[in-house]
């Protein structure tokens, strides 16, 4: 038996991906808009792909038994999604591993399916562990493209640091690529992650973004105005202009959520605590603390700030009713292999 273990950090989009391109290449999972993210040092996913000999494989009762997430067999839907992804990588193997059975064991160091982007680190770690286990050699760009086919945001968890994903225009997706953004040395950024008490989310991001696209009159405006946000935020990061970065980030997340609110029927991921946290951040700003919020497909609030302000912001947000935990998180590195035993 051979195995490969990879760890990928999660990432949070400062400028959001929300909406897919359609057409004949739907399998490529091409985004309608680009995105810009910060990789988080504390949160991530560790995944081991083990190639099984025939006897071990025969002893496993079902596909779910071969896909374990956080110590338990994955449910059928989840297992099918993971297996389809790994199968597509297995087909690329240069040798007899193309036929080989496998097991996937994954641990999330982040709450699963609650809007903290665990799918980003999950599919990045799975892509890296799978290519290693099946002996597929890919460039970092190819690896990021592969991760994107598992989950749109996963492409941004390969490189580490600040990553821009351009949507591109070509049908074959060859210009939908990630690039690292060099952050201005004056910026020492942290993200304060306030987790709100909640269960698993009711609508997954893929369903929600398709519904928005199909029914919200604001969706076209979201797409049309998005590149300006992406360019402004990228330049602000490079130039060290924290105010422009923060303002653009907040504006972009509110626009994203506005498309979901105005879908038919409208929907939202926020709870009263989400709104209380947004108010608390605006209140902090009134007292001179540079802090800006962003929310994804979940109720949690992530606050971009200078590292020196992080302890004060953590304390202020812990006082908000309904908050489960608050962590200050720095910038994380690239996805990496932990061990490859042959
Ligand atoms: O990677 P997905 O398909 O779960 O989509 C992620 C969408 C957002 O988290 C809302 C935004 C983003 O760019 O990460």
CSV table of C-alpha atoms and ligand atoms in Angstrom, one decimal:
chain,number,residue,atom,x,y,z
A,1,UNK,CA,0.0,0.0,0.0
A,2,UNK,CA,1.2,3.5,-0.8
A,3,UNK,CA,-0.1,6.7,0.7
A,4,UNK,CA,0.3,10.5,0.4
A,5,UNK,CA,-0.7,13.1,3.0
A,6,UNK,CA,-1.3,16.7,2.2
A,7,UNK,CA,-2.2,19.7,4.2
A,8,UNK,CA,-3.9,22.8,2.7
A,9,UNK,CA,-4.8,26.0,4.5
A,10,UNK,CA,-8.2,27.4,4.0
A,11,UNK,CA,-8.6,30.8,2.5
A,12,UNK,CA,-11.1,33.6,2.8
A,13,UNK,CA,-12.1,35.7,-0.2
A,14,UNK,CA,-11.6,39.4,0.3
A,15,UNK,CA,-13.3,39.8,-3.1
A,16,UNK,CA,-15.8,37.0,-3.7
A,17,UNK,CA,-16.4,34.4,-6.3
A,18,UNK,CA,-20.1,34.1,-6.7
A,19,UNK,CA,-21.6,32.6,-9.9
A,20,UNK,CA,-20.5,30.1,-12.4
A,21,UNK,CA,-20.1,30.4,-16.1
A,22,UNK,CA,-22.2,27.9,-18.0
A,23,UNK,CA,-21.9,26.2,-21.4
A,24,UNK,CA,-20.4,23.0,-22.6
A,25,UNK,CA,-17.5,23.2,-20.2
A,26,UNK,CA,-19.6,23.1,-17.0
A,27,UNK,CA,-17.3,20.3,-15.7
A,28,UNK,CA,-14.5,22.7,-15.6
A,29,UNK,CA,-16.3,24.7,-12.9
A,30,UNK,CA,-15.4,28.1,-14.4
A,31,UNK,CA,-16.3,31.1,-12.3
A,32,UNK,CA,-18.3,34.0,-13.8
A,33,UNK,CA,-16.1,36.5,-11.8
A,34,UNK,CA,-12.6,36.5,-10.4
A,35,UNK,CA,-11.7,36.6,-6.7
A,36,UNK,CA,-8.9,37.6,-4.3
A,37,UNK,CA,-8.2,35.7,-1.1
A,38,UNK,CA,-6.1,35.6,2.0
A,39,UNK,CA,-4.8,32.2,3.1
A,40,UNK,CA,-5.3,31.5,6.8
A,41,UNK,CA,-2.5,30.1,8.9
A,42,UNK,CA,-4.6,28.4,11.6
A,43,UNK,CA,-7.3,26.6,9.6
A,44,UNK,CA,-7.0,23.9,7.1
A,45,UNK,CA,-7.5,20.3,6.0
A,46,UNK,CA,-5.2,17.3,6.2
A,47,UNK,CA,-6.0,14.5,3.8
A,48,UNK,CA,-4.4,11.1,3.2
A,49,UNK,CA,-5.0,9.1,0.1
A,50,UNK,CA,-4.0,5.4,0.5
A,51,UNK,CA,-3.8,3.0,-2.4
A,52,UNK,CA,-5.4,-0.3,-1.4
A,53,UNK,CA,-4.5,-3.8,-2.4
A,54,UNK,CA,-7.3,-5.9,-3.6
A,55,UNK,CA,-7.9,-7.8,-0.4
A,56,UNK,CA,-8.2,-4.6,1.7
A,57,UNK,CA,-10.5,-3.1,-0.8
A,58,UNK,CA,-12.8,-6.1,-0.9
A,59,UNK,CA,-13.1,-5.9,2.9
A,60,UNK,CA,-14.5,-2.4,2.7
A,61,UNK,CA,-18.3,-2.5,2.6
A,62,UNK,CA,-19.2,0.6,0.6
A,63,UNK,CA,-17.9,3.7,-1.2
A,64,UNK,CA,-18.6,5.6,2.1
A,65,UNK,CA,-16.2,3.3,4.0
A,66,UNK,CA,-13.5,4.4,1.6
A,67,UNK,CA,-14.1,8.1,2.2
A,68,UNK,CA,-13.7,9.2,5.8
A,69,UNK,CA,-14.2,12.7,6.9
A,70,UNK,CA,-13.4,13.8,10.5
A,71,UNK,CA,-13.3,10.2,11.8
A,72,UNK,CA,-16.6,9.1,10.2
A,73,UNK,CA,-17.7,7.6,6.9
A,74,UNK,CA,-18.8,10.4,4.5
A,75,UNK,CA,-22.5,10.5,3.6
A,76,UNK,CA,-23.4,9.1,0.2
A,77,UNK,CA,-23.6,12.5,-1.6
A,78,UNK,CA,-20.3,13.7,-0.2
A,79,UNK,CA,-18.6,10.4,-0.8
A,80,UNK,CA,-19.7,10.4,-4.5
A,81,UNK,CA,-18.4,14.0,-5.0
A,82,UNK,CA,-15.0,13.1,-3.5
A,83,UNK,CA,-14.8,9.8,-5.4
A,84,UNK,CA,-15.6,11.4,-8.7
A,85,UNK,CA,-12.9,13.9,-8.1
A,86,UNK,CA,-10.3,11.3,-7.1
A,87,UNK,CA,-11.3,9.1,-10.0
A,88,UNK,CA,-10.6,11.9,-12.5
A,89,UNK,CA,-7.1,12.2,-11.1
A,90,UNK,CA,-6.6,8.4,-11.0
A,91,UNK,CA,-7.3,8.3,-14.7
A,92,UNK,CA,-4.2,10.6,-15.2
A,93,UNK,CA,-1.9,8.1,-13.6
A,94,UNK,CA,1.0,7.1,-15.8
A,95,UNK,CA,1.1,3.5,-14.7
A,96,UNK,CA,-1.0,0.6,-13.3
A,97,UNK,CA,-2.3,2.8,-10.5
A,98,UNK,CA,-5.0,3.9,-13.0
A,99,UNK,CA,-6.9,0.8,-11.9
A,100,UNK,CA,-6.1,0.8,-8.2
A,101,UNK,CA,-8.6,1.1,-5.4
A,102,UNK,CA,-8.0,3.8,-2.7
A,103,UNK,CA,-9.1,5.2,0.6
A,104,UNK,CA,-9.4,8.9,1.5
A,105,UNK,CA,-9.1,10.0,5.2
A,106,UNK,CA,-9.6,13.7,5.8
A,107,UNK,CA,-9.5,15.9,8.9
A,108,UNK,CA,-10.8,19.4,8.8
A,109,UNK,CA,-9.3,21.9,11.3
A,110,UNK,CA,-12.2,24.2,10.6
A,111,UNK,CA,-15.9,23.8,11.1
A,112,UNK,CA,-17.3,21.8,8.1
A,113,UNK,CA,-20.0,23.3,5.8
A,114,UNK,CA,-20.7,26.3,7.9
A,115,UNK,CA,-19.3,29.0,5.7
A,116,UNK,CA,-15.7,28.9,6.8
A,117,UNK,CA,-14.6,27.7,3.4
A,118,UNK,CA,-13.7,24.1,4.4
A,119,UNK,CA,-14.3,23.0,0.9
A,120,UNK,CA,-11.4,25.2,-0.3
A,121,UNK,CA,-8.8,23.5,1.9
A,122,UNK,CA,-10.5,20.1,1.5
A,123,UNK,CA,-10.3,20.0,-2.3
A,124,UNK,CA,-6.8,21.6,-2.3
A,125,UNK,CA,-5.5,19.0,0.1
A,126,UNK,CA,-7.4,16.2,-1.8
A,127,UNK,CA,-6.0,17.3,-5.1
A,128,UNK,CA,-2.4,17.4,-3.9
A,129,UNK,CA,-2.6,14.1,-2.0
A,130,UNK,CA,-4.3,12.4,-5.0
A,131,UNK,CA,-1.8,13.5,-7.6
A,132,UNK,CA,1.0,12.4,-5.3
A,133,UNK,CA,-0.5,9.0,-4.6
A,134,UNK,CA,-1.2,8.3,-8.2
A,135,UNK,CA,2.1,9.6,-9.5
A,136,UNK,CA,0.6,12.4,-11.6
A,137,UNK,CA,3.0,15.3,-12.1
A,138,UNK,CA,1.5,18.7,-12.5
A,139,UNK,CA,2.7,22.3,-12.4
A,140,UNK,CA,1.3,24.5,-9.5
A,141,UNK,CA,-1.0,26.2,-12.0
A,142,UNK,CA,-2.3,22.9,-13.3
A,143,UNK,CA,-2.8,21.7,-9.7
A,144,UNK,CA,-4.8,24.9,-8.8
A,145,UNK,CA,-7.0,24.3,-11.9
A,146,UNK,CA,-7.6,20.8,-10.8
A,147,UNK,CA,-8.5,21.9,-7.3
A,148,UNK,CA,-11.0,24.4,-8.8
A,149,UNK,CA,-12.9,21.6,-10.4
A,150,UNK,CA,-13.6,20.2,-7.0
A,151,UNK,CA,-14.6,23.5,-5.5
A,152,UNK,CA,-14.2,27.0,-7.0
A,153,UNK,CA,-12.5,28.5,-4.0
A,154,UNK,CA,-10.0,25.5,-3.7
A,155,UNK,CA,-7.8,26.9,-6.5
A,156,UNK,CA,-6.8,29.7,-4.1
A,157,UNK,CA,-5.6,27.3,-1.4
A,158,UNK,CA,-2.7,25.9,-3.4
A,159,UNK,CA,-0.3,28.8,-3.5
A,160,UNK,CA,-0.6,30.4,0.0
A,161,UNK,CA,-0.4,34.1,0.9
A,162,UNK,CA,-2.7,36.4,-1.1
A,163,UNK,CA,-4.1,34.8,-4.2
A,164,UNK,CA,-6.0,36.3,-7.1
A,165,UNK,CA,-8.0,34.0,-9.4
A,166,UNK,CA,-8.9,35.5,-12.7
A,167,UNK,CA,-12.2,34.4,-14.2
A,168,UNK,CA,-10.8,34.4,-17.8
A,169,UNK,CA,-12.9,34.4,-20.9
A,170,UNK,CA,-11.8,31.4,-22.9
A,171,UNK,CA,-14.2,28.4,-23.1
A,172,UNK,CA,-11.4,25.9,-22.3
A,173,UNK,CA,-10.6,27.7,-19.0
A,174,UNK,CA,-7.0,28.1,-19.9
A,175,UNK,CA,-7.0,31.8,-18.9
A,176,UNK,CA,-8.8,31.1,-15.6
A,177,UNK,CA,-5.7,31.0,-13.5
A,178,UNK,CA,-4.4,31.9,-10.0
A,179,UNK,CA,-1.5,34.4,-9.4
A,180,UNK,CA,0.2,35.4,-6.1
A,181,UNK,CA,-0.3,39.0,-5.1
A,182,UNK,CA,2.7,40.6,-3.5
A,183,UNK,CA,1.4,42.5,-0.4
A,184,UNK,CA,3.0,45.8,0.4
A,185,UNK,CA,5.6,45.4,3.2
A,186,UNK,CA,3.8,48.0,5.4
A,187,UNK,CA,0.8,45.8,5.7
A,188,UNK,CA,0.8,43.2,8.4
A,189,UNK,CA,-2.7,41.8,8.0
A,190,UNK,CA,-4.8,39.6,10.2
A,191,UNK,CA,-8.2,38.3,9.9
A,192,UNK,CA,-10.3,38.0,13.0
A,193,UNK,CA,-12.8,35.2,12.5
A,194,UNK,CA,-15.9,35.4,14.6
A,195,UNK,CA,-17.9,32.1,14.5
A,196,UNK,CA,-21.5,32.4,15.2
A,197,UNK,CA,-23.5,29.6,16.9
A,198,UNK,CA,-25.2,27.7,14.0
A,199,UNK,CA,-25.7,24.2,12.5
A,200,UNK,CA,-24.8,23.1,9.0
A,201,UNK,CA,-25.9,25.6,6.4
A,202,UNK,CA,-29.3,25.2,4.7
A,203,UNK,CA,-28.2,26.0,1.2
A,204,UNK,CA,-24.8,25.0,-0.2
A,205,UNK,CA,-22.9,27.7,-2.1
A,206,UNK,CA,-23.3,26.1,-5.5
A,207,UNK,CA,-27.1,25.9,-5.2
A,208,UNK,CA,-27.3,29.4,-3.8
A,209,UNK,CA,-25.1,31.0,-6.5
A,210,UNK,CA,-27.1,29.2,-9.3
A,211,UNK,CA,-30.4,30.3,-7.8
A,212,UNK,CA,-29.1,33.9,-7.6
A,213,UNK,CA,-28.0,33.8,-11.1
A,214,UNK,CA,-31.3,32.5,-12.4
A,215,UNK,CA,-33.6,34.7,-10.4
A,216,UNK,CA,-32.0,37.9,-9.0
A,217,UNK,CA,-32.3,41.1,-11.1
A,218,UNK,CA,-29.1,42.2,-9.3
A,219,UNK,CA,-27.0,39.3,-10.6
A,220,UNK,CA,-25.9,41.0,-13.9
A,221,UNK,CA,-25.0,44.2,-12.0
A,222,UNK,CA,-22.8,42.0,-9.6
A,223,UNK,CA,-21.0,40.5,-12.6
A,224,UNK,CA,-20.6,43.8,-14.4
A,225,UNK,CA,-19.2,45.7,-11.5
A,226,UNK,CA,-17.0,42.9,-10.1
A,227,UNK,CA,-13.7,43.4,-12.0
A,228,UNK,CA,-13.5,47.0,-10.8
A,229,UNK,CA,-13.6,45.7,-7.2
A,230,UNK,CA,-11.1,43.0,-7.9
A,231,UNK,CA,-8.6,45.4,-9.5
A,232,UNK,CA,-9.1,48.1,-6.9
A,233,UNK,CA,-8.5,45.6,-4.0
A,234,UNK,CA,-5.5,44.0,-5.8
A,235,UNK,CA,-3.9,47.4,-6.2
A,236,UNK,CA,-4.6,48.4,-2.7
A,237,UNK,CA,-2.9,45.3,-1.4
A,238,UNK,CA,0.1,46.0,-3.5
A,239,UNK,CA,0.2,49.7,-2.6
A,240,UNK,CA,-0.4,49.2,1.1
A,241,UNK,CA,-3.7,51.2,1.0
A,242,UNK,CA,-5.6,49.5,3.8
A,243,UNK,CA,-8.6,51.8,3.8
A,244,UNK,CA,-9.3,51.2,0.1
A,245,UNK,CA,-8.8,47.5,0.6
A,246,UNK,CA,-11.2,47.3,3.5
A,247,UNK,CA,-13.8,49.5,1.9
A,248,UNK,CA,-13.8,47.5,-1.3
A,249,UNK,CA,-13.9,44.3,0.6
A,250,UNK,CA,-17.0,45.3,2.6
A,251,UNK,CA,-18.7,46.7,-0.5
A,252,UNK,CA,-18.1,43.5,-2.4
A,253,UNK,CA,-19.4,41.2,0.3
A,254,UNK,CA,-22.6,43.3,0.7
A,255,UNK,CA,-23.2,43.2,-3.0
A,256,UNK,CA,-22.8,39.4,-3.1
A,257,UNK,CA,-25.3,38.9,-0.2
A,258,UNK,CA,-27.6,41.5,-1.9
A,259,UNK,CA,-27.9,39.2,-4.9
A,260,UNK,CA,-29.0,36.3,-2.7
A,261,UNK,CA,-31.5,38.5,-0.7
A,262,UNK,CA,-33.1,39.6,-4.0
A,263,UNK,CA,-33.3,36.1,-5.6
A,264,UNK,CA,-36.8,34.6,-5.9
A,265,UNK,CA,-37.4,33.4,-3.2
A,266,UNK,CA,-34.8,35.5,-1.4
A,267,UNK,CA,-32.5,33.9,1.1
A,268,UNK,CA,-29.7,34.8,3.5
A,269,UNK,CA,-27.0,33.2,5.6
A,270,UNK,CA,-27.0,35.8,8.3
A,271,UNK,CA,-28.4,35.4,11.8
A,272,UNK,CA,-29.1,38.2,14.3
A,273,UNK,CA,-25.6,37.7,15.6
A,274,UNK,CA,-24.1,38.2,12.1
A,275,UNK,CA,-25.8,41.6,12.0
A,276,UNK,CA,-24.7,42.4,15.5
A,277,UNK,CA,-21.1,41.6,14.5
A,278,UNK,CA,-21.3,43.8,11.4
A,279,UNK,CA,-22.6,46.7,13.7
A,280,UNK,CA,-19.8,46.1,16.2
A,281,UNK,CA,-17.2,46.4,13.4
A,282,UNK,CA,-18.7,49.6,12.1
A,283,UNK,CA,-18.8,50.8,15.8
A,284,UNK,CA,-15.1,50.0,16.2
A,285,UNK,CA,-14.4,52.0,13.0
A,286,UNK,CA,-16.2,55.0,14.5
A,287,UNK,CA,-13.7,54.8,17.5
A,288,UNK,CA,-10.8,54.9,15.1
A,289,UNK,CA,-10.0,51.1,14.8
A,290,UNK,CA,-9.3,50.1,11.2
A,291,UNK,CA,-11.5,47.0,10.8
A,292,UNK,CA,-13.7,45.8,7.9
A,293,UNK,CA,-16.0,42.8,7.7
A,294,UNK,CA,-16.7,40.1,5.1
A,295,UNK,CA,-19.1,37.1,5.1
A,296,UNK,CA,-19.3,34.0,2.9
A,297,UNK,CA,-22.0,31.3,2.5
A,298,UNK,CA,-22.6,31.2,6.2
A,299,UNK,CA,-23.3,33.3,9.2
A,300,UNK,CA,-19.7,33.9,10.4
A,301,UNK,CA,-18.0,37.2,10.2
A,302,UNK,CA,-14.4,37.7,9.3
A,303,UNK,CA,-12.7,41.0,10.0
A,304,UNK,CA,-9.7,42.3,8.2
A,305,UNK,CA,-7.4,44.4,10.3
A,306,UNK,CA,-3.8,45.3,11.1
A,307,UNK,CA,-2.2,42.7,13.4
A,308,UNK,CA,-1.6,45.3,16.2
A,309,UNK,CA,-5.4,45.9,16.4
A,310,UNK,CA,-6.3,42.2,16.4
A,311,UNK,CA,-6.3,41.6,20.2
A,312,UNK,CA,-8.6,44.6,20.8
A,313,UNK,CA,-11.0,43.5,18.0
A,314,UNK,CA,-11.1,40.0,19.3
A,315,UNK,CA,-12.1,41.3,22.8
A,316,UNK,CA,-14.8,43.5,21.3
A,317,UNK,CA,-16.3,40.8,19.2
A,318,UNK,CA,-16.3,38.2,22.0
A,319,UNK,CA,-18.7,40.5,23.9
A,320,UNK,CA,-21.3,40.1,21.1
A,321,UNK,CA,-24.2,37.9,22.1
A,322,UNK,CA,-24.5,34.6,20.2
A,323,UNK,CA,-20.8,34.5,19.2
A,324,UNK,CA,-19.3,31.0,19.7
A,325,UNK,CA,-15.6,31.8,19.3
A,326,UNK,CA,-13.3,34.5,18.0
A,327,UNK,CA,-9.8,33.8,16.7
A,328,UNK,CA,-7.2,36.1,15.2
A,329,UNK,CA,-5.5,34.4,12.2
A,330,UNK,CA,-2.4,35.4,10.3
A,331,UNK,CA,-1.4,34.7,6.7
A,332,UNK,CA,-1.0,31.0,5.8
A,333,UNK,CA,1.4,29.3,3.5
A,334,UNK,CA,1.0,27.0,0.5
A,335,UNK,CA,-0.5,23.5,0.4
A,336,UNK,CA,2.2,20.9,1.1
A,337,UNK,CA,2.8,17.2,1.3
A,338,UNK,CA,3.4,15.9,4.8
A,339,UNK,CA,4.6,12.4,4.1
A,340,UNK,CA,4.8,10.1,1.1
A,341,UNK,CA,5.5,6.5,2.0
A,342,UNK,CA,6.2,4.1,-0.8
B,1,LIG,O1,-15.8,27.1,-3.4
B,1,LIG,P1,-17.3,27.2,-3.3
B,1,LIG,O2,-18.0,26.6,-4.5
B,1,LIG,O3,-17.8,26.7,-2.0
B,1,LIG,O4,-17.7,28.7,-3.4
B,1,LIG,C1,-17.2,29.7,-2.4
B,1,LIG,C2,-18.0,30.9,-2.5
B,1,LIG,C3,-17.7,32.0,-1.4
B,1,LIG,O5,-17.1,31.4,-0.3
B,1,LIG,C4,-19.0,32.6,-1.0
B,1,LIG,C5,-16.8,33.1,-2.0
B,1,LIG,C6,-15.4,32.7,-2.2
B,1,LIG,O6,-14.8,33.3,-3.2
B,1,LIG,O7,-14.8,31.9,-1.5
